[in-house]
CSV table of C-alpha atoms in Angstrom, one decimal:
chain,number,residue,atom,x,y,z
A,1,UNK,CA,-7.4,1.4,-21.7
A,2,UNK,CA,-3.6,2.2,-22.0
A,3,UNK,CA,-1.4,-0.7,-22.4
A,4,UNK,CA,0.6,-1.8,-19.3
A,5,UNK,CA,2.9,-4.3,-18.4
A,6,UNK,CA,2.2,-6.5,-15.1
A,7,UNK,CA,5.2,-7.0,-12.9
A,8,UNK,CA,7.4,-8.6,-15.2
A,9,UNK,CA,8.1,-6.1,-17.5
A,10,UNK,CA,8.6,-3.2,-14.7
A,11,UNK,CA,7.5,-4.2,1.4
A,12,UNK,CA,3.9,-6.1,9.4
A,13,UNK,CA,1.4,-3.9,10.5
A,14,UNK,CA,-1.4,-4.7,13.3
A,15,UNK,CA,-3.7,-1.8,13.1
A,16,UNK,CA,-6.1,-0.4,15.9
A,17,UNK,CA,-7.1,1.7,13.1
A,18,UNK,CA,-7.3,5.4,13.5
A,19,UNK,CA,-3.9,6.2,11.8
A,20,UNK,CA,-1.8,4.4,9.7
A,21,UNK,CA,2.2,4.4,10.1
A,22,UNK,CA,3.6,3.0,7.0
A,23,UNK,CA,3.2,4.7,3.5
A,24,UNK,CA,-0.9,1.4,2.6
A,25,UNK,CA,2.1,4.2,2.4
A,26,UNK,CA,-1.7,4.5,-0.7
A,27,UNK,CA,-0.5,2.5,-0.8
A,28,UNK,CA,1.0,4.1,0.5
A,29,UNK,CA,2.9,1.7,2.5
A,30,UNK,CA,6.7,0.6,2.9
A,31,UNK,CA,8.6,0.2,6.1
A,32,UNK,CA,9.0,3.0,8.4
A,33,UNK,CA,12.1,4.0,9.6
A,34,UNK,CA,12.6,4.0,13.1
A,35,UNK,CA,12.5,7.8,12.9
A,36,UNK,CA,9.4,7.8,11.1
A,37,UNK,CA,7.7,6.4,14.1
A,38,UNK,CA,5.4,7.9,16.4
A,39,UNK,CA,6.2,8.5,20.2
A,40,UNK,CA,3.1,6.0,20.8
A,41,UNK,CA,0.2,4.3,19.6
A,42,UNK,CA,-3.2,5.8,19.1
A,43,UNK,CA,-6.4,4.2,18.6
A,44,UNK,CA,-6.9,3.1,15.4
A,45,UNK,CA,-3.3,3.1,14.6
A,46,UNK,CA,-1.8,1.1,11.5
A,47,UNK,CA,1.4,0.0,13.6
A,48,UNK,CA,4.1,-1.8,11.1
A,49,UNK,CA,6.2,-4.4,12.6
A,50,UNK,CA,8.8,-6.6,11.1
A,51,UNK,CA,6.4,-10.0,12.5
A,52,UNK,CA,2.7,-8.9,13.5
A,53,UNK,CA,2.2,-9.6,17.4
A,54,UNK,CA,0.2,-12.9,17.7
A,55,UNK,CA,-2.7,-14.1,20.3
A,56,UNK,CA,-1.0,-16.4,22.9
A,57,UNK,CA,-2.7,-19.5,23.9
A,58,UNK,CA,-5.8,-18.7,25.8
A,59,UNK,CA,-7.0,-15.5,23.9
A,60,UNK,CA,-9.7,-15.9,21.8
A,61,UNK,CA,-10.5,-12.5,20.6
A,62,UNK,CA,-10.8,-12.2,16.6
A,63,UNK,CA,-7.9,-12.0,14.8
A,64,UNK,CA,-8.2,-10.5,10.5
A,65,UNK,CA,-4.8,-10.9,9.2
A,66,UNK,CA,-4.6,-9.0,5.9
A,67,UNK,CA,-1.5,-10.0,3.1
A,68,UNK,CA,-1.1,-7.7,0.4
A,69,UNK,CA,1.5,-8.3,-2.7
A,70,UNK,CA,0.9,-12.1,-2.3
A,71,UNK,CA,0.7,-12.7,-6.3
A,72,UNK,CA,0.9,-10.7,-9.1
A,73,UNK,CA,0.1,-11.1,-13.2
A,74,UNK,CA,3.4,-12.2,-14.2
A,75,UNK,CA,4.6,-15.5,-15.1
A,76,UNK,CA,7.8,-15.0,-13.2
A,77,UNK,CA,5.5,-14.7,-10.0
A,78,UNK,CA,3.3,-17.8,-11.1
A,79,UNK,CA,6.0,-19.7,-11.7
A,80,UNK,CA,7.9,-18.5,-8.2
A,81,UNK,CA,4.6,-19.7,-6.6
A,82,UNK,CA,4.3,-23.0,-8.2
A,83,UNK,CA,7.8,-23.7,-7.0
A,84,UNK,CA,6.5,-22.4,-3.3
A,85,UNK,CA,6.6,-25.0,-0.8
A,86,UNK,CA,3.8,-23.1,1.7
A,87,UNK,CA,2.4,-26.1,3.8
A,88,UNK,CA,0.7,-24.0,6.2
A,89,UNK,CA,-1.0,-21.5,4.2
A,90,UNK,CA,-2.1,-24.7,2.4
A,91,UNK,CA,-3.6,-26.2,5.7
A,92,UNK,CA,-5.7,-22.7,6.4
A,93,UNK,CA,-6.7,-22.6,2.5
A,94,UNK,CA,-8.3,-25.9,3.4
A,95,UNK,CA,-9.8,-25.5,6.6
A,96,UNK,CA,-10.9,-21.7,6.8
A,97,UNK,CA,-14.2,-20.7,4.5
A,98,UNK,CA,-13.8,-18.5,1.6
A,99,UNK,CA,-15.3,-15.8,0.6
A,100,UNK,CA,-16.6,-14.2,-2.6
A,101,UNK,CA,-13.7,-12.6,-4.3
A,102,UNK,CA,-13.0,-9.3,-5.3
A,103,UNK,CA,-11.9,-8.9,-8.8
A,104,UNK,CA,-11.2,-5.6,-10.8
A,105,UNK,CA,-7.7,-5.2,-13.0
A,106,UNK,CA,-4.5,-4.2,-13.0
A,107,UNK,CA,-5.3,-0.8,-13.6
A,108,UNK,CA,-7.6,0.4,-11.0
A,109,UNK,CA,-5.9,3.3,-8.9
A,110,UNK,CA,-6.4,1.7,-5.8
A,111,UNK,CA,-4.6,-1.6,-5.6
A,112,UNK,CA,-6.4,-4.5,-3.6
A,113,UNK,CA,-5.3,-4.7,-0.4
A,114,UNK,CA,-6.2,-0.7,0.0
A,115,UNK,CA,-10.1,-2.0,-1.5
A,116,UNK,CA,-10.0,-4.5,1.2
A,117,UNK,CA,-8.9,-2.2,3.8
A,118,UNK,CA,-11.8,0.1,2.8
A,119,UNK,CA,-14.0,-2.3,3.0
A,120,UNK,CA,-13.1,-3.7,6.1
A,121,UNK,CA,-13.5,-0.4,7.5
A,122,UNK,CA,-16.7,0.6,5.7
A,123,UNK,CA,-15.3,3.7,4.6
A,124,UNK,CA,-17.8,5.4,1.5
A,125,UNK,CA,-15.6,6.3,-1.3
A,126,UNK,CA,-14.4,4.6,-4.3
A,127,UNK,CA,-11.0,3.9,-6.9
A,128,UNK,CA,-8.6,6.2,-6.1
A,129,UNK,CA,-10.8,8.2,-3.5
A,130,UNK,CA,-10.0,6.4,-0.2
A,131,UNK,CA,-8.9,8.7,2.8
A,132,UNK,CA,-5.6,6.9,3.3
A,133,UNK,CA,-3.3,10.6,3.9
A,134,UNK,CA,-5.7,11.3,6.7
A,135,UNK,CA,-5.5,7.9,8.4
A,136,UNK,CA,-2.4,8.2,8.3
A,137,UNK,CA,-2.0,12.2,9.4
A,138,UNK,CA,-3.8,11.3,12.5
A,139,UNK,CA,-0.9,8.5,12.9
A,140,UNK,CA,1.7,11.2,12.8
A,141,UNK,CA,0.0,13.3,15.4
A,142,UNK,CA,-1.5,15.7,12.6
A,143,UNK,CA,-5.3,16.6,12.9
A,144,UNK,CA,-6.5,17.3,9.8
A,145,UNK,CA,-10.2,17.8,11.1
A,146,UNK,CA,-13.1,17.9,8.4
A,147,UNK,CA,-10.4,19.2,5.7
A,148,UNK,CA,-9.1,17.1,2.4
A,149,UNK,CA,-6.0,16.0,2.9
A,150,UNK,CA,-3.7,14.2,0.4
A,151,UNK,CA,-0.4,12.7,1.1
A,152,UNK,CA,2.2,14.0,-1.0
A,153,UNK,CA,5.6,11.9,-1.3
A,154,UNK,CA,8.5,13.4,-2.7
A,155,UNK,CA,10.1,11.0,-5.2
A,156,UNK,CA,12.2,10.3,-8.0
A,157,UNK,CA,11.1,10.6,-11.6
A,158,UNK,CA,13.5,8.6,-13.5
A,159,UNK,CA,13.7,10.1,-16.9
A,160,UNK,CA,14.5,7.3,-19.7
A,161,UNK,CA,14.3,7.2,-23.5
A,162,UNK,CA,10.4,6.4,-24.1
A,163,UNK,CA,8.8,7.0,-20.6
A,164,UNK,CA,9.4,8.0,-16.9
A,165,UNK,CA,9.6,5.8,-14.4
A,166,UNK,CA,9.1,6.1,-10.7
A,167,UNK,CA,11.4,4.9,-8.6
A,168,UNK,CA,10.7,3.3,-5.0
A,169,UNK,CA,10.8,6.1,-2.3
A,170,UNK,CA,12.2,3.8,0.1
A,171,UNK,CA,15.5,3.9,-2.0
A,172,UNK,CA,15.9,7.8,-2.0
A,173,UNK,CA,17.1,7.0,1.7
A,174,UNK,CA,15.9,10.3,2.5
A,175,UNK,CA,16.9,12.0,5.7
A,176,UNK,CA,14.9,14.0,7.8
A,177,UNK,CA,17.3,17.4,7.8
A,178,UNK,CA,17.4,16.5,3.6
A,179,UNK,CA,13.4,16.4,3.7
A,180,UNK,CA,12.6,19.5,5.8
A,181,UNK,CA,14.8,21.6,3.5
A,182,UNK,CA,13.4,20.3,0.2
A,183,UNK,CA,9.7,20.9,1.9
A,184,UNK,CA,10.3,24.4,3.0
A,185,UNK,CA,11.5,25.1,-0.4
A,186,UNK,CA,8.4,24.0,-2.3
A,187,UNK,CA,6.0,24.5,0.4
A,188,UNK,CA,5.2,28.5,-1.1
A,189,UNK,CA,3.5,26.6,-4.1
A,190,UNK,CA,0.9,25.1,-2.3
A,191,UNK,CA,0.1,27.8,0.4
A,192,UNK,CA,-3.1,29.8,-0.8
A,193,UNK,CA,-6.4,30.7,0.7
A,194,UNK,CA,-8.0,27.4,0.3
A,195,UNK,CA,-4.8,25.2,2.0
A,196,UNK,CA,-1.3,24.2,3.1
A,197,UNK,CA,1.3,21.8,3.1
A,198,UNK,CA,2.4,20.1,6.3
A,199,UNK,CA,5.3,18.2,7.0
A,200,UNK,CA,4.9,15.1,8.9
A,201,UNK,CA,8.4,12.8,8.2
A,202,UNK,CA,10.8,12.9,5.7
A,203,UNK,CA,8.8,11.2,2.7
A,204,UNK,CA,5.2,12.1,4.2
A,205,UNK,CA,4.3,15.8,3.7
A,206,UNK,CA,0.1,16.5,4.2
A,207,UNK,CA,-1.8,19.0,2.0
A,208,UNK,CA,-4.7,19.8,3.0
A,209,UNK,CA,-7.0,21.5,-0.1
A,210,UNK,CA,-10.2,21.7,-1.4
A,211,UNK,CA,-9.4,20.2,-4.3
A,212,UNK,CA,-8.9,17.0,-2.6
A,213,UNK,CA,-12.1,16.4,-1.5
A,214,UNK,CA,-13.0,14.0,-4.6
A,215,UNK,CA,-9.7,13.8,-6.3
A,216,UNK,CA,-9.2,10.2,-7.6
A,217,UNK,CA,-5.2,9.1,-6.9
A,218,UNK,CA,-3.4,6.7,-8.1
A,219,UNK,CA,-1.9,4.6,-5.0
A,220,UNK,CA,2.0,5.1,-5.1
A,221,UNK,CA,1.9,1.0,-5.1
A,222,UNK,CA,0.6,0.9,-8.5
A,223,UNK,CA,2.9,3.3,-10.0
A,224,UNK,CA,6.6,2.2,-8.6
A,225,UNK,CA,8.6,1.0,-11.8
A,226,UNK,CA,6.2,1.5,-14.4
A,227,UNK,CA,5.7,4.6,-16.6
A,228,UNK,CA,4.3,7.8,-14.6
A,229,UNK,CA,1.9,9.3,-17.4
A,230,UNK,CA,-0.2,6.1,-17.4
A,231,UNK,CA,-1.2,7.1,-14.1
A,232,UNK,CA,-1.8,11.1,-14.4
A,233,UNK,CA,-4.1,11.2,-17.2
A,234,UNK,CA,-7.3,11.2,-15.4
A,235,UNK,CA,-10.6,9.9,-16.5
A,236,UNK,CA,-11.5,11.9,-19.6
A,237,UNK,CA,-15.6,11.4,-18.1
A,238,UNK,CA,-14.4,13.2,-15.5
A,239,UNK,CA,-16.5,16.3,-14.1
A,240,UNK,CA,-14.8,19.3,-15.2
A,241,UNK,CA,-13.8,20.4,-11.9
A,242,UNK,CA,-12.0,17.0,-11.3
A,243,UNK,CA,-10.2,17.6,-14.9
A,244,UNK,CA,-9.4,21.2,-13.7
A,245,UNK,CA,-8.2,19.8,-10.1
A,246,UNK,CA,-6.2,17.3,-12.3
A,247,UNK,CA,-4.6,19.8,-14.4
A,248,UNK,CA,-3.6,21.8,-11.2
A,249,UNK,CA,-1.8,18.6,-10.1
A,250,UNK,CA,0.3,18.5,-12.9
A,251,UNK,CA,0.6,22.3,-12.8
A,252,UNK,CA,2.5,21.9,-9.5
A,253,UNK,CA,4.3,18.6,-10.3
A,254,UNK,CA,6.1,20.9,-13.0
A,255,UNK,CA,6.5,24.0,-10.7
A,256,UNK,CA,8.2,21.7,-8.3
A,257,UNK,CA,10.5,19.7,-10.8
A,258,UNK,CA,11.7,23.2,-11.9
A,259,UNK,CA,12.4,24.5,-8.4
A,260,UNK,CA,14.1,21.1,-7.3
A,261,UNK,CA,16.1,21.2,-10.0
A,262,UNK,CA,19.6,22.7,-9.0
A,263,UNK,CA,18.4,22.8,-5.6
A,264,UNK,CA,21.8,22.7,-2.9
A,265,UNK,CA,20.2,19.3,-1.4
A,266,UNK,CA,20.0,17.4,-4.6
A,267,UNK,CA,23.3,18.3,-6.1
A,268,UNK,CA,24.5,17.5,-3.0
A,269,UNK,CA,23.3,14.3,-3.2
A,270,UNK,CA,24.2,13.6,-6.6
A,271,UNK,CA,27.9,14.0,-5.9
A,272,UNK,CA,27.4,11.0,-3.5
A,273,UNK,CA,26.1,9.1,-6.0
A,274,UNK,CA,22.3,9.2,-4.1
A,275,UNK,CA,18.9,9.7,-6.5
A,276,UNK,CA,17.8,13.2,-6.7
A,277,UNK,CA,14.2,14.0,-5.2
A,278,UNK,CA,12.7,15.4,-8.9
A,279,UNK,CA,9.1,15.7,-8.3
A,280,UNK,CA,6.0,14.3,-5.7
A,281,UNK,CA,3.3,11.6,-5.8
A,282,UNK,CA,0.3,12.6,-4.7
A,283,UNK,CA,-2.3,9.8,-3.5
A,284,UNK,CA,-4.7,8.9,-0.6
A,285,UNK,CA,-7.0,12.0,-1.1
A,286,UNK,CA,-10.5,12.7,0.3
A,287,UNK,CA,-11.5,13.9,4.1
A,288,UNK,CA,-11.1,11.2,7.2
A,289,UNK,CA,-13.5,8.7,7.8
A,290,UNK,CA,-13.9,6.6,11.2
A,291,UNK,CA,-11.1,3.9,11.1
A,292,UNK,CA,-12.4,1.2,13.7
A,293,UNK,CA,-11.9,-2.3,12.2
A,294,UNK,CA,-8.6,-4.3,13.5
A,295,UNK,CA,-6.8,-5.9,10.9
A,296,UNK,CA,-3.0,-7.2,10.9
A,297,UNK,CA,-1.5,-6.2,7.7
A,298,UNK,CA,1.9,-7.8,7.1
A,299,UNK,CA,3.4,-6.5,3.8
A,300,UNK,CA,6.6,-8.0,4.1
A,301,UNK,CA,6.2,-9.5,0.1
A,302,UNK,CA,5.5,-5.9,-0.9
A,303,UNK,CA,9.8,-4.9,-1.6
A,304,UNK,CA,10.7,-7.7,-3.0
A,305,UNK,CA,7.6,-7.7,-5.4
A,306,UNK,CA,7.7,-4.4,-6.7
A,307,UNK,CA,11.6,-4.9,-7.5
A,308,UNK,CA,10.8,-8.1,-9.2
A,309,UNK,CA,13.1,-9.6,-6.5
A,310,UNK,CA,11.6,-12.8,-7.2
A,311,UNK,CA,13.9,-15.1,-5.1
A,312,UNK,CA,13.8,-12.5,-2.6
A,313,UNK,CA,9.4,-12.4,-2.4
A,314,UNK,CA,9.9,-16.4,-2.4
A,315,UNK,CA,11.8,-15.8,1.3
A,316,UNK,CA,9.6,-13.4,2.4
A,317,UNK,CA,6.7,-15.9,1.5
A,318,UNK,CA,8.5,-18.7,3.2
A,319,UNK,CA,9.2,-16.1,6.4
A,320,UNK,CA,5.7,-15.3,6.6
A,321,UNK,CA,4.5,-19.3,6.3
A,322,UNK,CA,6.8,-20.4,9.2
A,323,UNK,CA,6.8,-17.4,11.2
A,324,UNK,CA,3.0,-15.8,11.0
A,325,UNK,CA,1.0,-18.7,9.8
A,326,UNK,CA,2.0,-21.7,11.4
A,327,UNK,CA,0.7,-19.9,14.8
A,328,UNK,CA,-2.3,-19.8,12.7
A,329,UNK,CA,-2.9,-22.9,12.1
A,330,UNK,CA,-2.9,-24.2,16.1
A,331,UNK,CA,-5.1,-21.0,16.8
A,332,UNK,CA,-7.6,-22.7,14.0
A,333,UNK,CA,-7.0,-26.5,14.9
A,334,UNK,CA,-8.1,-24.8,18.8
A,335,UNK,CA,-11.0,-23.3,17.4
A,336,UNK,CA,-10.5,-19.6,18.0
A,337,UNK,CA,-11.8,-17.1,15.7
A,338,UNK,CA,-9.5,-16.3,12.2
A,339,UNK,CA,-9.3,-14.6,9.1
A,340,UNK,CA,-7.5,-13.9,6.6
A,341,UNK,CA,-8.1,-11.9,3.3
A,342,UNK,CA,-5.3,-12.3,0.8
A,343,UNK,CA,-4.7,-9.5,-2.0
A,344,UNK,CA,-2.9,-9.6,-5.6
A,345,UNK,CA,-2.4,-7.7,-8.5
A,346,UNK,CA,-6.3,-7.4,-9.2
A,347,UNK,CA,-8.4,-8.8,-6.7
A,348,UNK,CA,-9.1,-9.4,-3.2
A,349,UNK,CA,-10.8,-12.9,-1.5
A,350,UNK,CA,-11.3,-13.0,2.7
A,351,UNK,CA,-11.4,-16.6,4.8
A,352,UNK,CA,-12.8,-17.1,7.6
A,353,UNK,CA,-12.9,-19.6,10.9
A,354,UNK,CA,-16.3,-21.7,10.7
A,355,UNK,CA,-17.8,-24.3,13.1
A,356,UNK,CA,-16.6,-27.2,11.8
A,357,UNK,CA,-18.0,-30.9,12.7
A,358,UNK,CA,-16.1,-33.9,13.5
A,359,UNK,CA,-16.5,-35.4,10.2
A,360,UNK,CA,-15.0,-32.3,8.3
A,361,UNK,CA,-12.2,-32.2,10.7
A,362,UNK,CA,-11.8,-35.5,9.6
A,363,UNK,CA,-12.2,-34.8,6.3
A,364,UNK,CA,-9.6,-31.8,6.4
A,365,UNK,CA,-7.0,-34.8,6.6
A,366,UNK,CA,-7.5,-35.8,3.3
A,367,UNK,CA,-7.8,-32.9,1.2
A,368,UNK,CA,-5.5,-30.2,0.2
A,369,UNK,CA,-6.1,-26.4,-1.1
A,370,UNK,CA,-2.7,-25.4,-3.2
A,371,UNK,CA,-2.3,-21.8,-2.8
A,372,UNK,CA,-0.6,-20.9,-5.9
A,373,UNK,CA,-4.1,-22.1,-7.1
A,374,UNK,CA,-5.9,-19.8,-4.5
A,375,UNK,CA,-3.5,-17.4,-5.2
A,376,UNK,CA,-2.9,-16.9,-8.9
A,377,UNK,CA,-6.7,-16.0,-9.1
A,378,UNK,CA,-5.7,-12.7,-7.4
């Protein structure tokens, strides 16, 4: 196993799932611009929102909130979460039932929140292998049918003395007129008998390929600010056609560098001081699979974590207590269905809403769950 760092040493959505609209953004996910943004929602849609849309009183239908990025391996985070005052996730800790957690490493491809997507949807796959581009295809309006589809984000390879680093796509701040002109450029690599590339928004281009069909990707989410090559070695007990599909990866990921290189767009960008689009992650690979749970997925801690912004995740977490959470808790206390699966660095656990009788109610007054507890096991 290579060595790597955890966070120290290195960004709602409400789904009706049959697309996703943020780059889970495989993880793939950040924050859609408003351009970004379909026309309308479609069934099965991953919908990102700055607060999820909550149940008024009255409604009782299930609610699954899902919180990725809410710990991570390093002591700044355990530390920024001891420090944490988080009262009401504390009061659902102790109230909702929890489930059997989900715990892998650090360096699986697919981070937890995608494993708990996938298996809230009970999609057949496995690490690295979930059909995340598709999902979110369909979101853009593109129907990819029975064909592999990857998602392919153009990005910024950040070249230092030992390693290269990838930097958060978010920050290229890439326009659409930028992206289209970068994407017709490189698009003649990837056309042949056996696919294309499609463009869908400026850092969300579709290829659709054979070779996708089993490819195992790293989610972009696991590879922001760390070093590239941990990620793009592949599984040496790998078939030989995966190894072969790996190489052609790689293959194109230099073809494009070269062609990017002194292309008009980039040096005009570097003269305003912006990052250069060097190269493309490729991730969420496989054909689409139905998409029919409804989760809430608010990944407001997921900028400020992957930045080690650790004041900045400690607001977010205190924004998502008082804002999303404490609704929570009156939707519990009136006994209407809840739950809520909270993902780390590793690992994945889901509580849920249970009858509860008088004397645990009771009971709830005098006990207390800390969730830096709960959470640090993630």
């Amino acid at each position: 196993m290579p060595e790597l760092l955890p966070f120290a040493s290195r960004r709602s959505v409400v789904t009706k799932w049959a697309g996703v609209q943020g780059p889970l953004l495989g993880y793939f996910f950040w924050p859609r611009r408003k351009s970004d943004s379909p026309a309308g929602a479609k069934p099965g849609a991953v919908h990102r929102k700055g607060k999820p849309h909550l149940p008024v009183t009255g409604q009782c239908k299930p609610m699954h909130l899902l919180i990725p990025h809410a710990s991570a391996l390093s002591e700044a985070s355990a530390h920024t979460l001891r420090d944490l005052s988080l009262p009401n996730l504390g009061r659902l800790m102790t109230v909702l039932k929890a489930g059997a957690p989900d715990i892998d490493d650090e360096y699986t491809l697919s981070p937890p929140h995608e494993r708990a997507l996938a298996h809230a949807h009970g999609w057949q796959g496995g690490d690295g292998r979930w059909p995340w581009a598709a999902l979110q295809a369909a979101a853009d309006g593109i129907d990819m049918g029975s064909r592999p589809c990857g998602l392919l984000t153009p990005v910024h390879w950040h070249v230092g003395r030992e390693h290269i680093t990838l930097a958060d796509p978010a920050a290229l701040d890439l326009s659409a007129d930028e992206s289209r002109a970068l994407f017709d450029a490189v698009k003649p690599l990837f056309d042949d008998d056996q696919g294309t590339l499609t463009w869908g928004a400026p850092l969300r281009w579709y290829l659709t390929h054979e070779h996708l069909a089993h490819l195992p990707c790293a989610s972009i989410d696991r590879v922001i600010g760390r070093n590239v090559d941990l990620w793009l070695r592949g599984d040496p007990q790998a078939s030989a056609d995966q190894l072969a599909h790996t190489r052609w990866v790689r293959r194109l990921q230099n073809e494009v560098q070269m062609l990017l290189h002194q292309h008009p767009v980039n040096e005009a960008r570097e003269a305003r001081g912006a990052l250069p689009v060097n190269s493309f992650w490729l991730s969420g690979c496989g054909r689409a699979q139905p998409a029919t749970a409804v989760v809430t997925v608010d990944d407001r801690l997921r900028a400020p974590l992957l930045a080690e912004d650790w004041a900045g995740w400690a607001d977010a977490w205190s924004s998502l207590d008082a804002e999303v959470l404490q609704p929570l808790v009156l939707r519990v206390d009136r006994g209407e269905p809840l739950s809520i699966t909270l993902c780390g660095e590793r690992g994945w656990q889901r509580h849920d809403a249970a009858p509860r009788s008088l004397w645990q109610r009771l009971g709830d007054r005098f006990k207390r769950v800390e969730p830096h507890v709960v959470l640090s096991a993630l």
